[in-house]
PDB file of C-alpha atoms in Angstrom:
ATOM      1  CA  ASP A   1      52.569  -8.248 -21.210  1.00 63.00           C
ATOM      2  CA  ALA A   2      55.913  -6.510 -21.662  1.00 82.00           C
ATOM      3  CA  GLY A   3      54.572  -3.110 -20.729  1.00 94.00           C
ATOM      4  CA  VAL A   4      55.150   0.074 -22.688  1.00 97.00           C
ATOM      5  CA  ILE A   5      58.414  -0.040 -24.595  1.00 98.00           C
ATOM      6  CA  GLN A   6      60.391   3.042 -25.542  1.00 98.00           C
ATOM      7  CA  SER A   7      63.569   3.473 -27.529  1.00 97.00           C
ATOM      8  CA  PRO A   8      66.188   4.688 -27.333  1.00 98.00           C
ATOM      9  CA  ARG A   9      66.591   4.936 -23.563  1.00 97.00           C
ATOM     10  CA  HIS A  10      69.208   7.647 -23.899  1.00 97.00           C
ATOM     11  CA  GLU A  11      69.870  10.005 -26.770  1.00 97.00           C
ATOM     12  CA  VAL A  12      72.611  12.599 -26.997  1.00 98.00           C
ATOM     13  CA  THR A  13      72.573  14.798 -30.069  1.00 97.00           C
ATOM     14  CA  GLU A  14      73.836  18.112 -31.280  1.00 97.00           C
ATOM     15  CA  MET A  15      71.684  21.156 -31.764  1.00 97.00           C
ATOM     16  CA  GLY A  16      70.056  21.196 -35.165  1.00 97.00           C
ATOM     17  CA  GLN A  17      69.902  17.434 -35.574  1.00 97.00           C
ATOM     18  CA  GLU A  18      66.723  15.440 -36.012  1.00 97.00           C
ATOM     19  CA  VAL A  19      65.664  13.229 -33.129  1.00 98.00           C
ATOM     20  CA  THR A  20      63.116  10.413 -33.321  1.00 98.00           C
ATOM     21  CA  LEU A  21      61.727   8.768 -30.218  1.00 98.00           C
ATOM     22  CA  ARG A  22      59.791   5.520 -30.472  1.00 98.00           C
ATOM     23  CA  CYS A  23      57.057   3.906 -28.427  1.00 98.00           C
ATOM     24  CA  LYS A  24      55.221   0.596 -28.429  1.00 98.00           C
ATOM     25  CA  PRO A  25      52.111   0.708 -26.234  1.00 97.00           C
ATOM     26  CA  ILE A  26      50.647  -2.174 -24.281  1.00 95.00           C
ATOM     27  CA  SER A  27      48.784  -4.485 -26.607  1.00 94.00           C
ATOM     28  CA  GLY A  28      45.071  -3.750 -26.642  1.00 92.00           C
ATOM     29  CA  HIS A  29      45.369  -0.241 -25.238  1.00 94.00           C
ATOM     30  CA  ASP A  30      43.501   2.324 -27.301  1.00 93.00           C
ATOM     31  CA  TYR A  31      45.044   5.506 -25.892  1.00 94.00           C
ATOM     32  CA  LEU A  32      48.638   6.643 -26.227  1.00 97.00           C
ATOM     33  CA  PHE A  33      50.142   9.709 -24.576  1.00 97.00           C
ATOM     34  CA  TRP A  34      53.465  11.502 -25.039  1.00 98.00           C
ATOM     35  CA  TYR A  35      54.804  13.469 -22.062  1.00 98.00           C
ATOM     36  CA  ARG A  36      57.895  15.538 -21.388  1.00 97.00           C
ATOM     37  CA  GLN A  37      59.354  15.870 -17.881  1.00 97.00           C
ATOM     38  CA  THR A  38      61.751  18.540 -16.664  1.00 95.00           C
ATOM     39  CA  MET A  39      62.611  19.783 -13.204  1.00 91.00           C
ATOM     40  CA  MET A  40      61.260  23.222 -13.982  1.00 91.00           C
ATOM     41  CA  ARG A  41      57.973  22.325 -15.632  1.00 91.00           C
ATOM     42  CA  GLY A  42      57.236  18.869 -14.265  1.00 92.00           C
ATOM     43  CA  LEU A  43      55.350  16.315 -16.360  1.00 95.00           C
ATOM     44  CA  GLU A  44      53.678  17.931 -19.366  1.00 94.00           C
ATOM     45  CA  LEU A  45      51.367  16.281 -21.864  1.00 95.00           C
ATOM     46  CA  LEU A  46      52.512  16.913 -25.416  1.00 97.00           C
ATOM     47  CA  ILE A  47      49.972  14.977 -27.496  1.00 97.00           C
ATOM     48  CA  TYR A  48      47.664  12.006 -27.230  1.00 96.00           C
ATOM     49  CA  PHE A  49      46.084   9.541 -29.635  1.00 96.00           C
ATOM     50  CA  ASN A  50      42.902   7.489 -29.515  1.00 95.00           C
ATOM     51  CA  ASN A  51      42.740   4.500 -31.836  1.00 95.00           C
ATOM     52  CA  ASN A  52      45.799   5.849 -33.690  1.00 96.00           C
ATOM     53  CA  VAL A  53      44.166   9.244 -34.333  1.00 96.00           C
ATOM     54  CA  PRO A  54      45.720  12.382 -32.795  1.00 96.00           C
ATOM     55  CA  ILE A  55      43.129  13.956 -30.511  1.00 94.00           C
ATOM     56  CA  ASP A  56      44.872  16.845 -28.814  1.00 93.00           C
ATOM     57  CA  ASP A  57      48.279  18.252 -29.723  1.00 94.00           C
ATOM     58  CA  SER A  58      47.884  21.525 -27.833  1.00 92.00           C
ATOM     59  CA  GLY A  59      50.843  20.645 -25.631  1.00 92.00           C
ATOM     60  CA  MET A  60      53.299  20.351 -28.494  1.00 95.00           C
ATOM     61  CA  PRO A  61      55.643  23.257 -27.860  1.00 87.00           C
ATOM     62  CA  GLU A  62      56.176  24.326 -31.460  1.00 85.00           C
ATOM     63  CA  ASP A  63      56.276  23.209 -35.054  1.00 91.00           C
ATOM     64  CA  ARG A  64      59.612  21.537 -34.543  1.00 95.00           C
ATOM     65  CA  PHE A  65      57.744  18.744 -32.760  1.00 97.00           C
ATOM     66  CA  SER A  66      55.624  16.203 -34.582  1.00 97.00           C
ATOM     67  CA  ALA A  67      54.103  12.857 -33.633  1.00 98.00           C
ATOM     68  CA  LYS A  68      52.619   9.981 -35.576  1.00 97.00           C
ATOM     69  CA  MET A  69      50.900   6.722 -34.809  1.00 98.00           C
ATOM     70  CA  PRO A  70      50.788   4.676 -38.021  1.00 97.00           C
ATOM     71  CA  ASN A  71      49.288   1.634 -36.294  1.00 96.00           C
ATOM     72  CA  ALA A  72      48.078   0.447 -32.917  1.00 95.00           C
ATOM     73  CA  SER A  73      51.471  -0.840 -31.838  1.00 96.00           C
ATOM     74  CA  PHE A  74      53.823   1.978 -32.776  1.00 97.00           C
ATOM     75  CA  SER A  75      54.200   5.724 -32.327  1.00 98.00           C
ATOM     76  CA  THR A  76      56.987   8.214 -32.943  1.00 98.00           C
ATOM     77  CA  LEU A  77      57.783  11.656 -31.606  1.00 98.00           C
ATOM     78  CA  LYS A  78      60.113  13.639 -33.826  1.00 98.00           C
ATOM     79  CA  ILE A  79      62.000  16.844 -33.077  1.00 97.00           C
ATOM     80  CA  GLN A  80      63.493  18.651 -36.052  1.00 97.00           C
ATOM     81  CA  PRO A  81      65.646  20.645 -35.576  1.00 96.00           C
ATOM     82  CA  SER A  82      66.513  19.904 -31.970  1.00 97.00           C
ATOM     83  CA  GLU A  83      67.557  22.639 -29.533  1.00 96.00           C
ATOM     84  CA  PRO A  84      69.262  22.499 -26.110  1.00 97.00           C
ATOM     85  CA  ARG A  85      65.989  23.497 -24.407  1.00 96.00           C
ATOM     86  CA  ASP A  86      64.452  20.263 -25.675  1.00 97.00           C
ATOM     87  CA  SER A  87      66.645  18.346 -23.225  1.00 97.00           C
ATOM     88  CA  ALA A  88      64.281  16.396 -20.983  1.00 98.00           C
ATOM     89  CA  VAL A  89      62.937  12.937 -20.275  1.00 98.00           C
ATOM     90  CA  TYR A  90      60.226  11.967 -22.729  1.00 98.00           C
ATOM     91  CA  PHE A  91      57.677   9.408 -21.579  1.00 98.00           C
ATOM     92  CA  CYS A  92      55.156   7.455 -23.546  1.00 98.00           C
ATOM     93  CA  ALA A  93      52.120   6.096 -21.709  1.00 97.00           C
ATOM     94  CA  SER A  94      49.149   4.009 -22.755  1.00 96.00           C
ATOM     95  CA  SER A  95      45.753   3.221 -21.311  1.00 93.00           C
ATOM     96  CA  SER A  96      42.631   1.282 -22.135  1.00 91.00           C
ATOM     97  CA  SER A  97      39.144   2.743 -22.048  1.00 86.00           C
ATOM     98  CA  ARG A  98      37.779  -0.795 -22.167  1.00 82.00           C
ATOM     99  CA  THR A  99      39.558  -2.538 -19.319  1.00 74.00           C
ATOM    100  CA  SER A 100      41.657  -0.786 -16.666  1.00 66.00           C
ATOM    101  CA  GLY A 101      40.308   2.668 -17.432  1.00 73.00           C
ATOM    102  CA  LEU A 102      41.154   5.636 -19.596  1.00 72.00           C
ATOM    103  CA  TYR A 103      42.961   7.527 -16.855  1.00 79.00           C
ATOM    104  CA  GLU A 104      44.948   4.579 -15.483  1.00 87.00           C
ATOM    105  CA  GLN A 105      47.995   5.217 -17.557  1.00 92.00           C
ATOM    106  CA  TYR A 106      50.970   2.883 -17.805  1.00 94.00           C
ATOM    107  CA  PHE A 107      54.240   4.622 -18.484  1.00 97.00           C
ATOM    108  CA  GLY A 108      57.216   3.427 -20.430  1.00 97.00           C
ATOM    109  CA  PRO A 109      60.757   3.751 -19.034  1.00 97.00           C
ATOM    110  CA  GLY A 110      61.310   7.052 -20.808  1.00 98.00           C
ATOM    111  CA  THR A 111      63.919   8.432 -23.180  1.00 98.00           C
ATOM    112  CA  ARG A 112      66.458  10.808 -21.670  1.00 98.00           C
ATOM    113  CA  LEU A 113      67.280  13.341 -24.391  1.00 98.00           C
ATOM    114  CA  THR A 114      70.295  15.611 -24.169  1.00 98.00           C
ATOM    115  CA  VAL A 115      70.817  18.226 -26.868  1.00 98.00           C
ATOM    116  CA  THR A 116      74.223  19.887 -26.801  1.00 97.00           C
TER     117      THR A 116
ATOM    118  CA  GLN B   1      44.538  26.841 -17.561  1.00 70.00           C
ATOM    119  CA  LYS B   2      43.786  23.846 -15.363  1.00 78.00           C
ATOM    120  CA  GLU B   3      46.282  23.654 -12.511  1.00 90.00           C
ATOM    121  CA  VAL B   4      47.312  21.079  -9.960  1.00 94.00           C
ATOM    122  CA  GLU B   5      49.402  22.316  -7.062  1.00 94.00           C
ATOM    123  CA  GLN B   6      51.571  20.299  -4.736  1.00 94.00           C
ATOM    124  CA  ASN B   7      54.084  21.236  -2.084  1.00 85.00           C
ATOM    125  CA  SER B   8      57.398  20.355  -3.724  1.00 79.00           C
ATOM    126  CA  GLY B   9      58.950  19.366  -0.409  1.00 82.00           C
ATOM    127  CA  PRO B  10      61.149  17.694   0.314  1.00 91.00           C
ATOM    128  CA  LEU B  11      59.065  16.019   2.997  1.00 96.00           C
ATOM    129  CA  SER B  12      61.116  14.018   5.446  1.00 97.00           C
ATOM    130  CA  VAL B  13      59.570  11.571   7.924  1.00 97.00           C
ATOM    131  CA  PRO B  14      61.041   8.887  10.182  1.00 97.00           C
ATOM    132  CA  GLU B  15      60.432   5.236   9.462  1.00 97.00           C
ATOM    133  CA  GLY B  16      57.117   4.081  10.884  1.00 97.00           C
ATOM    134  CA  ALA B  17      55.531   7.535  10.844  1.00 97.00           C
ATOM    135  CA  ILE B  18      52.565   8.728   8.766  1.00 97.00           C
ATOM    136  CA  ALA B  19      53.471  10.704   5.667  1.00 97.00           C
ATOM    137  CA  SER B  20      50.845  13.179   4.463  1.00 97.00           C
ATOM    138  CA  LEU B  21      50.968  14.466   0.910  1.00 97.00           C
ATOM    139  CA  ASN B  22      48.621  17.180  -0.293  1.00 96.00           C
ATOM    140  CA  CYS B  23      47.307  18.433  -3.600  1.00 96.00           C
ATOM    141  CA  THR B  24      44.882  21.145  -4.701  1.00 96.00           C
ATOM    142  CA  TYR B  25      43.306  21.545  -8.118  1.00 95.00           C
ATOM    143  CA  SER B  26      41.654  24.411  -9.949  1.00 93.00           C
ATOM    144  CA  ASP B  27      38.990  22.739 -12.128  1.00 89.00           C
ATOM    145  CA  ARG B  28      35.751  22.220 -10.183  1.00 89.00           C
ATOM    146  CA  GLY B  29      34.515  19.930 -12.951  1.00 87.00           C
ATOM    147  CA  SER B  30      37.217  17.319 -12.324  1.00 89.00           C
ATOM    148  CA  GLN B  31      35.841  13.962 -11.231  1.00 88.00           C
ATOM    149  CA  SER B  32      38.803  11.594 -11.105  1.00 90.00           C
ATOM    150  CA  PHE B  33      41.977  11.879  -9.067  1.00 94.00           C
ATOM    151  CA  PHE B  34      45.148   9.848  -9.095  1.00 95.00           C
ATOM    152  CA  TRP B  35      48.381   9.404  -7.218  1.00 97.00           C
ATOM    153  CA  TYR B  36      51.481   8.251  -9.056  1.00 97.00           C
ATOM    154  CA  ARG B  37      54.762   7.303  -7.443  1.00 98.00           C
ATOM    155  CA  GLN B  38      58.039   7.990  -9.232  1.00 98.00           C
ATOM    156  CA  TYR B  39      61.312   6.618  -7.972  1.00 98.00           C
ATOM    157  CA  SER B  40      64.422   8.552  -8.937  1.00 96.00           C
ATOM    158  CA  GLY B  41      65.346   7.842 -12.548  1.00 94.00           C
ATOM    159  CA  LYS B  42      62.229   5.745 -13.127  1.00 96.00           C
ATOM    160  CA  SER B  43      58.837   6.282 -14.705  1.00 97.00           C
ATOM    161  CA  PRO B  44      55.624   7.209 -12.855  1.00 97.00           C
ATOM    162  CA  GLU B  45      53.583   4.306 -11.514  1.00 95.00           C
ATOM    163  CA  LEU B  46      49.906   4.501 -10.549  1.00 94.00           C
ATOM    164  CA  ILE B  47      49.358   3.635  -6.893  1.00 95.00           C
ATOM    165  CA  MET B  48      45.919   5.031  -5.992  1.00 93.00           C
ATOM    166  CA  PHE B  49      42.844   6.565  -7.560  1.00 93.00           C
ATOM    167  CA  ILE B  50      39.737   8.081  -6.016  1.00 94.00           C
ATOM    168  CA  TYR B  51      36.502   9.272  -7.572  1.00 91.00           C
ATOM    169  CA  SER B  52      34.187   9.975  -4.617  1.00 90.00           C
ATOM    170  CA  ASN B  53      34.398  12.304  -1.661  1.00 93.00           C
ATOM    171  CA  GLY B  54      35.812  10.701   1.429  1.00 94.00           C
ATOM    172  CA  ASP B  55      38.544   8.169   2.049  1.00 95.00           C
ATOM    173  CA  LYS B  56      39.764   5.198   0.064  1.00 95.00           C
ATOM    174  CA  GLU B  57      42.158   2.757   1.674  1.00 96.00           C
ATOM    175  CA  ASP B  58      44.532   0.290   0.020  1.00 95.00           C
ATOM    176  CA  GLY B  59      46.979  -1.355   2.361  1.00 96.00           C
ATOM    177  CA  ARG B  60      49.161   1.307   3.954  1.00 97.00           C
ATOM    178  CA  PHE B  61      47.853   3.975   1.556  1.00 97.00           C
ATOM    179  CA  THR B  62      44.758   6.138   2.045  1.00 97.00           C
ATOM    180  CA  ALA B  63      43.563   8.642  -0.512  1.00 97.00           C
ATOM    181  CA  GLN B  64      41.269  11.425   0.683  1.00 97.00           C
ATOM    182  CA  LEU B  65      39.120  13.625  -1.514  1.00 96.00           C
ATOM    183  CA  ASN B  66      37.200  16.798  -0.698  1.00 95.00           C
ATOM    184  CA  LYS B  67      35.632  18.183  -3.871  1.00 93.00           C
ATOM    185  CA  ALA B  68      34.129  21.206  -2.109  1.00 94.00           C
ATOM    186  CA  SER B  69      37.610  22.305  -1.057  1.00 94.00           C
ATOM    187  CA  GLN B  70      39.205  20.997  -4.284  1.00 94.00           C
ATOM    188  CA  TYR B  71      41.663  19.069  -2.204  1.00 95.00           C
ATOM    189  CA  VAL B  72      43.182  15.600  -2.513  1.00 97.00           C
ATOM    190  CA  SER B  73      45.595  13.967  -0.137  1.00 97.00           C
ATOM    191  CA  LEU B  74      47.564  10.765   0.209  1.00 97.00           C
ATOM    192  CA  LEU B  75      48.431   9.287   3.585  1.00 97.00           C
ATOM    193  CA  ILE B  76      51.103   6.638   3.900  1.00 97.00           C
ATOM    194  CA  ARG B  77      50.965   4.773   7.202  1.00 98.00           C
ATOM    195  CA  ASP B  78      53.951   2.989   8.733  1.00 98.00           C
ATOM    196  CA  SER B  79      56.250   4.687   6.225  1.00 98.00           C
ATOM    197  CA  GLN B  80      59.168   2.602   4.994  1.00 97.00           C
ATOM    198  CA  PRO B  81      62.459   3.703   3.417  1.00 97.00           C
ATOM    199  CA  SER B  82      61.204   2.021   0.228  1.00 97.00           C
ATOM    200  CA  ASP B  83      58.433   4.656   0.112  1.00 98.00           C
ATOM    201  CA  SER B  84      61.065   7.330  -0.564  1.00 97.00           C
ATOM    202  CA  ALA B  85      60.095   8.719  -3.961  1.00 97.00           C
ATOM    203  CA  THR B  86      58.369  11.639  -5.633  1.00 97.00           C
ATOM    204  CA  TYR B  87      54.581  11.463  -5.486  1.00 97.00           C
ATOM    205  CA  LEU B  88      52.657  13.026  -8.353  1.00 97.00           C
ATOM    206  CA  CYS B  89      49.046  14.092  -8.002  1.00 97.00           C
ATOM    207  CA  ALA B  90      47.083  13.866 -11.257  1.00 95.00           C
ATOM    208  CA  VAL B  91      43.615  15.187 -11.994  1.00 94.00           C
ATOM    209  CA  GLU B  92      41.308  14.401 -14.885  1.00 88.00           C
ATOM    210  CA  GLY B  93      40.749  17.604 -16.790  1.00 76.00           C
ATOM    211  CA  GLY B  94      37.006  18.159 -16.279  1.00 67.00           C
ATOM    212  CA  GLY B  95      35.496  15.945 -18.950  1.00 70.00           C
ATOM    213  CA  SER B  96      38.671  15.838 -20.960  1.00 75.00           C
ATOM    214  CA  GLU B  97      40.542  12.627 -21.689  1.00 81.00           C
ATOM    215  CA  LYS B  98      43.724  14.193 -20.334  1.00 87.00           C
ATOM    216  CA  LEU B  99      45.394  14.054 -16.955  1.00 91.00           C
ATOM    217  CA  VAL B 100      46.948  17.191 -15.508  1.00 92.00           C
ATOM    218  CA  PHE B 101      49.888  16.420 -13.235  1.00 94.00           C
ATOM    219  CA  GLY B 102      51.260  18.384 -10.329  1.00 94.00           C
ATOM    220  CA  LYS B 103      55.009  18.826 -10.122  1.00 94.00           C
ATOM    221  CA  GLY B 104      55.232  16.293  -7.332  1.00 95.00           C
ATOM    222  CA  THR B 105      56.288  16.113  -3.697  1.00 96.00           C
ATOM    223  CA  LYS B 106      59.574  14.420  -2.883  1.00 96.00           C
ATOM    224  CA  LEU B 107      59.254  12.165   0.162  1.00 97.00           C
ATOM    225  CA  THR B 108      62.207  10.835   2.110  1.00 97.00           C
ATOM    226  CA  VAL B 109      61.654   8.198   4.808  1.00 97.00           C
ATOM    227  CA  ASN B 110      64.599   8.045   7.174  1.00 96.00           C
ATOM    228  CA  PRO B 111      65.509   4.685   8.782  1.00 94.00           C
TER     229      PRO B 111
END
C-alpha cells in the first residue's frame, strides 16, 4: 500500500486566502484524523471521521476551519479565510478498527502551511 | 481536559547508552498507550504500544506502564545515532476513539 497521501506538501499563501488540504487514507482504513502540529502546542487533533462521518470536531479552532470526507478514499481540510496563526504542519492519519487497531494510526507526510 | 506530559528535553545520551523517556497522563480511565517517533521534518511513526501494567519489549525498545502512578516510559537500549528524534507519548482518551499526544521529548544520541 502507498500509505497515507497528502497534498500539497507545502503551501504558502497570503492572509485572507482560502486554503484546501487534501488527504487519501490507506485503503480499507475506516478512521481518518486531521492533526495540526506547532512548536508551541504540539500535535493537536482537529477532527476525525469514522466511515466518512465526522465524529468529533471539537478540536477545530474556529469556524474558519471545515473538513469533509465525501468518500472512503478522500478528505479535505479547508481554511477560509486563512490567517498567519494558522501556519503549521497539518497531518492526516488513518487507522483500521478491523485490522491493525483503532489507535495504531498511520500518518501522512504532512502539509507545511505558511500564511503571510 | 485530558493531558499528557513529557519532559521536552533535549535529552542527550552517548552511543551505546540507555535512553529513558518518560510520560505522565491525567486520565485514570485510559487503557492504551503508545510511543511514536518523529524524525525532524517527518511524520510521526508508531514504534511501541502497551496496554497492560508492566514491561513490553521489542528489540532494543522496552515500554513500561504503571497505571497506578499514571506513568509510561520508553527505554532504548544500546542507543544509536539513528535513534535521534523526537519521541511522542500518546494516550487513548479514556474510552474515546481519540489519542492525546504529549509535546514530545527530543533525543540526541552522540557518536
